[in-house]
Coordinates of C-alpha atoms in Angstrom, one line a residue:
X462 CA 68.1 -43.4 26.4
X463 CA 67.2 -45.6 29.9
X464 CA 70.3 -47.2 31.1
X465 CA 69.0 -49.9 33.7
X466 CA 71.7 -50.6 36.5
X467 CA 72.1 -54.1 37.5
X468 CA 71.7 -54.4 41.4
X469 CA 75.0 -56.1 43.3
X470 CA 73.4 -59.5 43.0
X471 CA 72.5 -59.4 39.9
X472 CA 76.1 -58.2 38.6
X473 CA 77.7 -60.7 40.5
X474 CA 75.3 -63.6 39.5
X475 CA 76.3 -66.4 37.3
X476 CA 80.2 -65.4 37.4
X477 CA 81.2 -67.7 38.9
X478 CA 83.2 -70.6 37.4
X479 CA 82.0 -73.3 39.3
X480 CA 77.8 -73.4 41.1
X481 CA 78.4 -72.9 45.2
X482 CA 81.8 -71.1 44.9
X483 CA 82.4 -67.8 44.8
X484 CA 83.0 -65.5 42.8
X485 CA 86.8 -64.4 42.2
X486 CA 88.3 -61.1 43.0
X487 CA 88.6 -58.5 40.1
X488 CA 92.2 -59.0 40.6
X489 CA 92.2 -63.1 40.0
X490 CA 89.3 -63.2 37.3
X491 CA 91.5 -63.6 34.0
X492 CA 88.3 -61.3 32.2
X493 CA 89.4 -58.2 33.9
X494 CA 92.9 -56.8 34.0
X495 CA 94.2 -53.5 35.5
X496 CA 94.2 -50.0 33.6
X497 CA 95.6 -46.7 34.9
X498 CA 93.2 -43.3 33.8
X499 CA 94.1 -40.0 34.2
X500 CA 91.4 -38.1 36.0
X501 CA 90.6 -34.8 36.8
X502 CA 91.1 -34.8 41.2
X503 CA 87.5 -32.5 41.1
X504 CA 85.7 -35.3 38.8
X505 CA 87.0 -38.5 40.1
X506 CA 85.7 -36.7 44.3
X507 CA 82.8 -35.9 42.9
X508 CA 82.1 -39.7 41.2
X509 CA 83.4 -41.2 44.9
X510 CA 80.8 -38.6 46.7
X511 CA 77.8 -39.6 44.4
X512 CA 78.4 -43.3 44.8
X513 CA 78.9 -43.3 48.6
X514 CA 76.3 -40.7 49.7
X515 CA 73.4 -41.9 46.7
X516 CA 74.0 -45.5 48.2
X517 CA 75.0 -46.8 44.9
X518 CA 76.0 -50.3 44.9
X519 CA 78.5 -50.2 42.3
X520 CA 82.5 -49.9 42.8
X521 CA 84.3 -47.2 40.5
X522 CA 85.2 -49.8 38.0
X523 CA 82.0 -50.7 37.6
X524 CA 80.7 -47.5 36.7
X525 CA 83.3 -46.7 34.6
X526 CA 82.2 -50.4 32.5
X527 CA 78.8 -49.1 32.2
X528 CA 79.8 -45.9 30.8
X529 CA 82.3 -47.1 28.3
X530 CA 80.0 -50.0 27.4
X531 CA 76.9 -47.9 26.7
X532 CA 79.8 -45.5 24.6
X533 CA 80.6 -48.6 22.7
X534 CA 77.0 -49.5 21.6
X535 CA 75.8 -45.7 20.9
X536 CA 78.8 -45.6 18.8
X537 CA 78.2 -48.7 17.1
X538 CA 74.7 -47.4 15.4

């Protein structure tokens, strides 16, 4: 299975509500709201080293989106 990450512009494009504005916040956008994880401290440093030092443009909620997302549709078959 290929999972094709979107770049930054392309996960921020078109979420906007209104053309020319920008996009809200995570924290304003009533499509996301806050969730607390329990993580082990070794795998959560080692997600936050990967994404800094492989230049990865996504946040750690972002990742953690793709990788529940792609869970939901491999589960789904």
């Amino acid at each position: 299975m290929t999972i094709r990450r979107k770049s930054v512009s392309e996960s921020t494009q078109g979420k906007t509500a209104v053309p020319g504005k920008a996009a809200l916040a995570k924290s304003k956008d009533p499509n996301f709201r806050p969730s607390t994880l329990y993580l082990r401290k070794k795998t959560l440093a080692d997600c936050e080293y990967r994404l800094k030092t492989t230049d990865d443009p996504r946040d750690m909620s972002e990742l953690v989106e793709e990788l529940m997302t792609g869970w939901l549709g491999k589960s789904a078959k």
